[in-house]
Amino acid sequence: MLTRRTAVIAAALAPLARPALAQAGWPERPVRMVVPFGAGGNLDTLIRIVSPMMSQKLGQPVVIENRPGAGGNLGAEAVARAAPDGYTVLVAANGSLVNNPLLMVRMPYDAVKDFVPIGLGFRTPNVLVVSPRYPQQTLAAFFADAKARPGQVSCASAGVGTTNHLLIELLNAATGAGLVHIPYRASGASTPDLISGTLSSAVDQITTALPQHRDGALKILGIGMPERIALLPDVPSFTEVGLEGGGITSFIGLLVPAATPAGPIARLQAAFAAALADPAVRARVEAIGNLIATPEEQTPGGFAKALEVERELARRAVQLAGLKPE
């Protein structure tokens, strides 16, 4: 039989034990993954590849919710304002976490303070593409020609302030090429002008350029990675023309609202890492040009470090471009 003193202590500790017990049983209902862009894009495609296995590991459905708008800010804000219980997860990319805070005066959330990283999942390299009829058909020759004719070689991006635009600025700074940035409204929008010869070149995501490269409609001359990749072993990295580290890549990772308990974060991270380690998942991801993050990057601490690097690169590129928050 409990003594009176033991009973008093047990009663006092009971409220503290309840959250721990609740975390031990987590999740007890479906987990919502918020994709801050429309269905069918690369980010949406990748999270739908891994979500079935995550659901299996968590023992609960993983529901994908597309909430596009404001360059990814609408969906990110919804997660930032959600209950910090692990049931609402942000599937984030460069825009909402890195670029937008540098380029927008009014942000509806704090990209650093309002989220806790779960893990980085994917990197999507940006590539330099030209028409097969363009006179310069190697990366070295392209930049030698551009450097010799500063201000005469055009290079398109998916828009001002996008990751591929910022990479163009870093390439100009590293090579002295003087590429003239031509902003389009979306990834792949410059393809008709490249094919027709109206446009000299473009920097775009590999997932957009790869089908045209394989069909011979466009040619990938270089890739924004520290080194060459197995999918395109004959394509040089931008490090080979002097851009240290290869420049900026697009990334996709998972985050939850700040103050989310450690238990749900650990369960989500373990489920995400297990899905990324699956050979079938890896094959599907890499076949369309994406790369799986390293095991270290897949952890909360590793993702946090990667974000610091990406923010510093983007900050430098924004300064080079002379962009101001609007």
PDB file of C-alpha atoms in Angstrom, residues 6-15:
ATOM      1  CA  THR A   6       4.454   8.395  -1.954  1.00  0.00           C
ATOM      2  CA  ALA A   7       0.901   9.031  -3.092  1.00  0.00           C
ATOM      3  CA  VAL A   8       1.434  12.798  -3.000  1.00  0.00           C
ATOM      4  CA  ILE A   9       4.642  12.526  -5.050  1.00  0.00           C
ATOM      5  CA  ALA A  10       2.956  10.229  -7.588  1.00  0.00           C
ATOM      6  CA  ALA A  11       0.046  12.637  -7.959  1.00  0.00           C
ATOM      7  CA  ALA A  12       2.432  15.546  -8.518  1.00  0.00           C
ATOM      8  CA  LEU A  13       4.409  13.683 -11.189  1.00  0.00           C
ATOM      9  CA  ALA A  14       1.395  12.304 -13.062  1.00  0.00           C
ATOM     10  CA  PRO A  15       0.842  15.390 -15.287  1.00  0.00           C
TER      11      PRO A  15
END
